[in-house]
Tab-separated table of C-alpha atoms in Angstrom:
chain	number	residue	atom	x	y	z
Z	1	MET	CA	-221.722	-76.655	-38.469
Z	2	SER	CA	-221.274	-73.514	-40.709
Z	3	ASP	CA	-220.393	-70.712	-39.857
Z	4	ILE	CA	-224.060	-69.326	-40.761
Z	5	ASP	CA	-225.351	-71.758	-38.215
Z	6	ASP	CA	-222.576	-71.105	-35.389
Z	7	GLU	CA	-223.570	-67.124	-36.110
Z	8	LEU	CA	-227.821	-67.954	-35.834
Z	9	VAL	CA	-227.138	-70.145	-32.413
Z	10	LYS	CA	-225.273	-66.994	-31.763
Z	11	ARG	CA	-227.542	-64.957	-31.936
Z	12	ILE	CA	-229.996	-66.902	-29.931
Z	13	HIS	CA	-228.249	-67.474	-27.659
Z	14	ARG	CA	-228.169	-63.450	-26.991
Z	15	ASP	CA	-231.995	-63.956	-27.697
Z	16	LEU	CA	-232.396	-65.819	-24.903
Z	17	GLN	CA	-229.770	-63.683	-22.441
Z	18	ASP	CA	-231.628	-60.579	-23.298
Z	19	ASP	CA	-235.109	-62.652	-20.908
Z	20	TYR	CA	-233.158	-63.869	-18.575
Z	21	ASP	CA	-232.157	-60.480	-17.840
Z	22	GLU	CA	-236.047	-59.626	-17.336
Z	23	GLU	CA	-235.793	-61.583	-13.723
Z	24	LEU	CA	-232.546	-58.895	-12.709
Z	25	GLU	CA	-234.209	-55.197	-13.467
Z	26	LEU	CA	-236.683	-56.776	-10.860
Z	27	GLU	CA	-234.006	-56.578	-7.991
Z	28	LEU	CA	-230.836	-53.412	-9.898
Z	29	GLU	CA	-230.866	-50.479	-8.121
Z	30	ASP	CA	-228.725	-48.108	-8.757
Z	31	ARG	CA	-225.836	-49.616	-6.307
Z	32	ASN	CA	-224.831	-52.921	-7.812
Z	33	TYR	CA	-224.781	-51.726	-11.582
Z	34	GLY	CA	-221.472	-53.962	-11.563
Z	35	GLU	CA	-222.364	-56.649	-9.918
Z	36	MET	CA	-224.982	-58.098	-13.618
Z	37	PRO	CA	-223.942	-61.993	-13.494
Z	38	GLY	CA	-222.406	-63.084	-17.393
Z	39	ASP	CA	-219.063	-63.593	-18.912
Z	40	GLU	CA	-219.625	-61.645	-21.989
Z	41	PRO	CA	-216.995	-59.578	-23.574
Z	42	ALA	CA	-216.547	-55.864	-21.546
Z	43	GLY	CA	-217.953	-54.012	-24.210
Z	44	ALA	CA	-221.627	-56.010	-24.308
Z	45	ARG	CA	-221.448	-56.216	-20.692
Z	46	SER	CA	-221.154	-51.886	-20.519
Z	47	GLU	CA	-223.736	-51.338	-22.764
Z	48	ARG	CA	-226.017	-53.944	-20.770
Z	49	GLN	CA	-224.966	-51.481	-17.564
Z	50	ARG	CA	-226.198	-48.808	-19.891
Z	51	TYR	CA	-229.605	-50.221	-20.815
Z	52	PHE	CA	-230.212	-51.185	-17.222
Z	53	ARG	CA	-229.371	-47.399	-15.818
Z	54	GLU	CA	-231.455	-45.394	-19.009
Z	55	LEU	CA	-233.918	-48.377	-17.980
Z	56	ILE	CA	-234.306	-47.575	-14.617
Z	57	ARG	CA	-234.277	-43.832	-15.250
Z	58	LEU	CA	-237.155	-44.542	-17.698
Z	59	GLN	CA	-238.979	-45.965	-15.155
Z	60	SER	CA	-239.085	-43.593	-12.355
Z	61	GLU	CA	-240.669	-41.544	-14.994
Z	62	LEU	CA	-243.275	-43.254	-14.975
Z	63	VAL	CA	-243.539	-42.987	-11.749
Z	64	LYS	CA	-243.660	-40.062	-12.236
Z	65	LEU	CA	-246.499	-39.883	-14.729
Z	66	GLN	CA	-248.464	-42.017	-12.721
Z	67	ASP	CA	-248.681	-39.721	-9.339
Z	68	TRP	CA	-249.659	-36.729	-11.813
Z	69	VAL	CA	-252.411	-39.194	-13.917
Z	70	GLN	CA	-254.001	-40.519	-10.417
Z	71	HIS	CA	-253.501	-36.378	-9.156
Z	72	SER	CA	-255.345	-35.089	-12.921
Z	73	GLY	CA	-258.047	-37.627	-13.311
Z	74	HIS	CA	-256.158	-37.964	-17.340
Z	75	LYS	CA	-257.263	-41.026	-18.698
Z	76	VAL	CA	-254.713	-42.832	-20.701
Z	77	VAL	CA	-255.193	-46.070	-23.343
Z	78	ILE	CA	-251.962	-46.917	-25.097
Z	79	LEU	CA	-252.662	-50.268	-27.349
Z	80	PHE	CA	-249.290	-52.205	-28.752
Z	81	GLU	CA	-249.055	-53.970	-31.908
Z	82	GLY	CA	-247.089	-55.823	-33.409
Z	83	ARG	CA	-246.098	-58.932	-34.949
Z	84	ASP	CA	-245.944	-62.608	-32.971
Z	85	ALA	CA	-242.450	-61.993	-31.367
Z	86	ALA	CA	-241.826	-58.317	-32.337
Z	87	GLY	CA	-241.629	-57.108	-27.622
Z	88	LYS	CA	-244.810	-56.522	-27.568
Z	89	GLY	CA	-245.392	-57.804	-23.788
Z	90	GLY	CA	-241.512	-57.311	-23.231
Z	91	VAL	CA	-242.087	-53.241	-23.324
Z	92	ILE	CA	-244.753	-53.373	-21.256
Z	93	LYS	CA	-244.243	-55.781	-18.671
Z	94	ARG	CA	-240.809	-52.789	-17.883
Z	95	ILE	CA	-244.301	-50.016	-18.772
Z	96	THR	CA	-245.702	-51.976	-15.604
Z	97	GLN	CA	-243.136	-52.285	-13.877
Z	98	ARG	CA	-242.576	-50.791	-10.935
Z	99	LEU	CA	-245.806	-49.195	-11.087
Z	100	ASN	CA	-249.309	-49.666	-9.195
Z	101	PRO	CA	-251.915	-52.050	-10.911
Z	102	ARG	CA	-254.599	-50.226	-9.381
Z	103	VAL	CA	-253.104	-46.800	-11.844
Z	104	CYS	CA	-251.582	-49.286	-13.984
Z	105	ARG	CA	-253.428	-51.995	-15.526
Z	106	VAL	CA	-253.333	-54.663	-18.248
Z	107	ALA	CA	-255.744	-55.400	-20.571
Z	108	ALA	CA	-254.871	-59.428	-23.112
Z	109	LEU	CA	-257.693	-60.794	-24.088
Z	110	PRO	CA	-259.029	-64.375	-25.248
Z	111	ALA	CA	-260.024	-65.155	-28.602
Z	112	PRO	CA	-263.840	-63.234	-27.905
Z	113	ASN	CA	-266.275	-66.555	-27.492
Z	114	ASP	CA	-269.886	-67.526	-29.150
Z	115	ARG	CA	-271.491	-64.842	-27.351
Z	116	GLU	CA	-269.342	-62.305	-27.716
Z	117	ARG	CA	-268.822	-63.140	-31.448
Z	118	THR	CA	-272.693	-61.553	-31.915
Z	119	GLN	CA	-271.731	-58.625	-30.007
Z	120	TRP	CA	-271.213	-54.916	-31.908
Z	121	TYR	CA	-267.247	-55.828	-32.141
Z	122	PHE	CA	-266.269	-53.265	-30.183
Z	123	GLN	CA	-268.576	-54.063	-27.384
Z	124	ARG	CA	-266.293	-56.063	-25.766
Z	125	TYR	CA	-263.372	-53.909	-25.880
Z	126	VAL	CA	-265.112	-51.024	-23.975
Z	127	SER	CA	-265.955	-52.480	-20.291
Z	128	HIS	CA	-261.739	-52.173	-19.558
Z	129	LEU	CA	-261.843	-48.207	-20.068
Z	130	PRO	CA	-259.892	-45.966	-18.267
Z	131	ALA	CA	-261.800	-43.687	-15.645
Z	132	ALA	CA	-260.100	-40.772	-14.514
Z	133	GLY	CA	-257.399	-41.677	-12.730
Z	134	GLU	CA	-256.218	-45.008	-14.610
Z	135	ILE	CA	-253.521	-45.549	-17.549
Z	136	VAL	CA	-254.881	-48.883	-19.401
Z	137	LEU	CA	-252.270	-50.914	-21.565
Z	138	PHE	CA	-253.202	-53.090	-24.726
Z	139	ASP	CA	-251.387	-55.624	-25.041
Z	140	ARG	CA	-252.525	-56.313	-29.218
Z	141	SER	CA	-256.827	-54.523	-29.454
Z	142	TRP	CA	-259.150	-54.266	-32.134
Z	143	TYR	CA	-257.019	-54.009	-34.056
Z	144	ASN	CA	-257.137	-57.989	-34.480
Z	145	ARG	CA	-259.662	-57.536	-37.329
Z	146	ALA	CA	-257.474	-55.743	-38.843
Z	147	GLY	CA	-254.231	-58.468	-38.945
Z	148	VAL	CA	-255.320	-62.106	-37.463
Z	149	GLU	CA	-258.107	-62.467	-38.187
Z	150	ARG	CA	-258.545	-60.737	-42.120
Z	151	VAL	CA	-255.151	-62.489	-42.795
Z	152	MET	CA	-256.982	-66.005	-41.736
Z	153	GLY	CA	-260.368	-65.219	-41.726
Z	154	PHE	CA	-261.827	-65.068	-39.433
Z	155	CYS	CA	-263.720	-62.906	-40.666
Z	156	THR	CA	-266.046	-62.041	-43.701
Z	157	ASP	CA	-264.731	-59.042	-46.422
Z	158	GLU	CA	-268.218	-56.596	-44.758
Z	159	GLN	CA	-266.967	-57.625	-40.727
Z	160	TYR	CA	-263.398	-55.744	-41.753
Z	161	GLU	CA	-264.855	-52.903	-44.453
Z	162	GLU	CA	-267.480	-52.290	-41.163
Z	163	PHE	CA	-264.719	-52.268	-39.451
Z	164	PHE	CA	-262.349	-49.789	-41.659
Z	165	ARG	CA	-265.391	-47.547	-41.311
Z	166	SER	CA	-266.039	-47.912	-37.062
Z	167	ALA	CA	-262.391	-48.117	-36.189
Z	168	PRO	CA	-261.376	-44.285	-36.424
Z	169	GLU	CA	-264.658	-42.549	-35.077
Z	170	PHE	CA	-264.989	-45.148	-32.495
Z	171	GLU	CA	-261.299	-43.521	-31.398
Z	172	ARG	CA	-262.579	-40.247	-32.301
Z	173	MET	CA	-265.143	-40.951	-29.466
Z	174	LEU	CA	-262.644	-41.844	-27.136
Z	175	VAL	CA	-260.828	-38.571	-27.681
Z	176	ARG	CA	-263.564	-36.424	-26.643
Z	177	SER	CA	-264.727	-38.312	-24.193
Z	178	GLY	CA	-261.598	-37.238	-22.754
Z	179	ILE	CA	-259.650	-40.829	-23.464
Z	180	GLN	CA	-256.066	-39.602	-24.709
Z	181	VAL	CA	-255.311	-42.892	-27.112
Z	182	ILE	CA	-251.566	-43.463	-28.414
Z	183	LYS	CA	-251.215	-46.315	-30.855
Z	184	TYR	CA	-247.651	-48.556	-31.524
Z	185	TRP	CA	-246.607	-50.639	-33.943
Z	186	PHE	CA	-244.065	-53.026	-32.889
Z	187	SER	CA	-241.999	-53.179	-36.191
Z	188	ILE	CA	-239.262	-56.002	-36.663
Z	189	SER	CA	-237.395	-57.797	-40.086
Z	190	ASP	CA	-238.459	-61.253	-40.977
Z	191	ASP	CA	-235.020	-62.436	-40.382
Z	192	GLU	CA	-235.577	-61.459	-36.919
Z	193	GLN	CA	-238.432	-63.316	-35.891
Z	194	ARG	CA	-237.746	-66.320	-37.668
Z	195	VAL	CA	-234.479	-65.981	-35.130
Z	196	ARG	CA	-236.776	-65.256	-31.606
Z	197	PHE	CA	-238.948	-67.407	-33.118
Z	198	LEU	CA	-235.877	-69.825	-32.680
Z	199	GLY	CA	-235.209	-69.158	-29.502
Z	200	ARG	CA	-238.908	-69.793	-28.250
Z	201	ILE	CA	-238.389	-73.748	-29.758
Z	202	HIS	CA	-235.292	-74.253	-28.117
Z	203	ASP	CA	-236.324	-72.811	-24.660
Z	204	PRO	CA	-238.535	-74.359	-22.721
Z	205	LEU	CA	-239.298	-71.755	-20.804
Z	206	LYS	CA	-241.173	-70.276	-23.168
Z	207	GLN	CA	-242.053	-72.962	-25.539
Z	208	TRP	CA	-246.133	-72.320	-24.226
Z	209	LYS	CA	-245.548	-68.952	-25.961
Z	210	LEU	CA	-245.569	-70.562	-29.741
Z	211	SER	CA	-249.027	-71.345	-30.661
Z	212	PRO	CA	-250.599	-73.107	-33.557
Z	213	MET	CA	-251.979	-69.521	-34.760
Z	214	ASP	CA	-248.199	-68.197	-34.329
Z	215	LEU	CA	-246.393	-70.428	-36.814
Z	216	GLU	CA	-248.968	-70.229	-39.541
Z	217	SER	CA	-247.981	-66.134	-38.618
Z	218	ARG	CA	-244.844	-66.833	-40.020
Z	219	ARG	CA	-245.611	-69.271	-42.998
Z	220	ARG	CA	-247.973	-65.994	-44.485
Z	221	TRP	CA	-245.344	-62.775	-42.726
Z	222	GLU	CA	-245.843	-61.723	-46.514
Z	223	ALA	CA	-250.323	-61.684	-46.075
Z	224	TYR	CA	-249.853	-59.748	-42.634
Z	225	THR	CA	-247.842	-57.406	-44.272
Z	226	THR	CA	-249.897	-56.313	-46.694
Z	227	ALA	CA	-252.821	-55.926	-43.720
Z	228	LYS	CA	-250.459	-53.823	-42.061
Z	229	GLU	CA	-249.501	-51.908	-44.483
Z	230	VAL	CA	-253.294	-51.273	-45.123
Z	231	MET	CA	-255.057	-50.852	-41.544
Z	232	LEU	CA	-252.351	-48.189	-41.105
Z	233	GLU	CA	-253.069	-46.438	-43.607
Z	234	ARG	CA	-256.602	-46.820	-42.974
Z	235	THR	CA	-256.735	-46.033	-39.548
Z	236	HIS	CA	-253.776	-43.196	-38.844
Z	237	ILE	CA	-255.969	-40.387	-37.909
Z	238	PRO	CA	-254.968	-36.719	-35.663
Z	239	GLU	CA	-256.907	-37.950	-33.263
Z	240	SER	CA	-254.549	-40.567	-33.048
Z	241	PRO	CA	-252.086	-41.565	-35.015
Z	242	TRP	CA	-249.309	-44.818	-35.285
Z	243	TRP	CA	-246.578	-43.907	-33.851
Z	244	ILE	CA	-244.010	-46.961	-35.407
Z	245	VAL	CA	-241.276	-48.863	-32.937
Z	246	LYS	CA	-238.021	-50.146	-34.684
Z	247	ALA	CA	-237.934	-53.332	-33.012
Z	248	ASP	CA	-235.299	-55.542	-34.269
Z	249	ASP	CA	-233.600	-54.465	-31.422
Z	250	LYS	CA	-235.419	-55.566	-28.580
Z	251	LYS	CA	-233.685	-54.042	-25.624
Z	252	ARG	CA	-233.151	-49.876	-27.645
Z	253	ALA	CA	-237.219	-50.481	-28.826
Z	254	ARG	CA	-237.771	-50.600	-25.147
Z	255	LEU	CA	-236.205	-47.265	-24.080
Z	256	ASN	CA	-238.080	-45.971	-27.774
Z	257	CYS	CA	-241.256	-46.607	-27.099
Z	258	ILE	CA	-241.003	-45.821	-22.975
Z	259	HIS	CA	-239.230	-42.547	-23.753
Z	260	HIS	CA	-241.292	-41.466	-26.706
Z	261	LEU	CA	-244.750	-42.369	-24.336
Z	262	LEU	CA	-243.277	-40.158	-21.445
Z	263	GLY	CA	-243.692	-37.150	-23.922
Z	264	GLN	CA	-246.869	-37.581	-25.579
Z	265	ILE	CA	-248.146	-37.690	-22.028
Z	266	PRO	CA	-247.811	-33.908	-20.448
Z	267	TYR	CA	-247.615	-34.441	-17.192
Z	268	GLN	CA	-245.570	-33.235	-14.248
Z	269	GLU	CA	-244.433	-33.632	-10.983
Z	270	VAL	CA	-246.624	-33.825	-8.013
Z	271	PRO	CA	-246.190	-32.308	-5.033
Z	272	HIS	CA	-246.110	-35.377	-1.684
Z	273	ALA	CA	-245.902	-33.316	1.817
Z	274	ASP	CA	-243.239	-35.233	3.594
Z	275	ILE	CA	-243.913	-39.101	5.164
Z	276	GLU	CA	-243.006	-39.535	8.439
Z	277	LEU	CA	-243.395	-43.203	10.297
Z	278	PRO	CA	-246.354	-43.314	13.125
Z	279	ALA	CA	-244.691	-44.642	15.783
Z	280	ARG	CA	-245.785	-48.237	16.817
Z	281	GLU	CA	-248.482	-48.508	19.552
Z	282	ARG	CA	-246.576	-51.309	21.695
Z	283	ARG	CA	-249.527	-52.475	25.422
Z	284	GLU	CA	-248.951	-53.929	28.026
Z	285	ASP	CA	-250.784	-56.713	28.079
Z	286	TYR	CA	-250.209	-57.652	24.371
Z	287	ILE	CA	-248.776	-60.884	23.885
Z	288	ARG	CA	-248.150	-62.852	20.697
Z	289	ASN	CA	-249.483	-66.433	19.450
Z	290	PRO	CA	-247.062	-68.954	19.008
Z	291	VAL	CA	-248.120	-70.315	15.455
Z	292	PRO	CA	-248.269	-73.819	15.378
Z	293	ASP	CA	-245.260	-75.609	13.404
Z	294	ASP	CA	-247.993	-77.818	11.535
Z	295	ILE	CA	-248.927	-74.967	9.261
Z	296	VAL	CA	-245.812	-73.827	8.782
Z	297	VAL	CA	-244.105	-74.009	4.838
Z	298	PRO	CA	-241.430	-76.444	5.048
Z	299	GLU	CA	-237.810	-73.931	4.855
Z	300	VAL	CA	-236.783	-76.134	2.124
Z	301	TYR	CA	-234.367	-73.141	0.799
């Protein structure tokens, strides 16, 4: 194996390690940063510990933000756009990880059906917009028309141009109605996308993420670049500007995006009365019935 191939394998392994860290993030608490498994060099291990520590600190701020949004009745829409494998899903997962799904929810719409194709283009997105005290994260959004639909030929030139006439007005209308619109584009390099795709190809737990459309997007890299540049130029408006997240380093991208998001919303910590756990009521005539053995899940583990 050549030195180039060996370095590529190492990069793929590092990418897979980042994915496996997702499971650790669900379990880590302040007391056990030093207990993370792994046989990587001390410097890399220390870097992971710093990442987890900062991630949980930022997530604690997201909990405060959620509390303020509920208390104030604020309405927030956050759009996550970018190339395939750019890390949109990863940062969405970290944002929602410790939040109430009734307050902060994700909208990831499938391809439109035959009926939806005959609707006003923005119509199917409207039903997912937030009410007072809600945050909605769009994992891809109405900007599909400016990206994948344009590059893959799923829309006509007239529909494409109409989108650019309508999208800024649509977003201005949302803002006037009291909805804050925040738009992120996750930017990765040609080489980094290649590594992430190879990682998914060789990881059986990730292969489902690779669709024929994803592979075709890899071939049409330059067409997507042109479409992205046009989209940013024509829809970057004061009411809902675009923010670019440098995403070649997935963990830095997550932290930077969450940190920036926290700065976009004027939240404050909401004071609450101390919570006291009430004593359990006990009745002398209460008898708990035994659970029949035939409906108990076998304890295999």
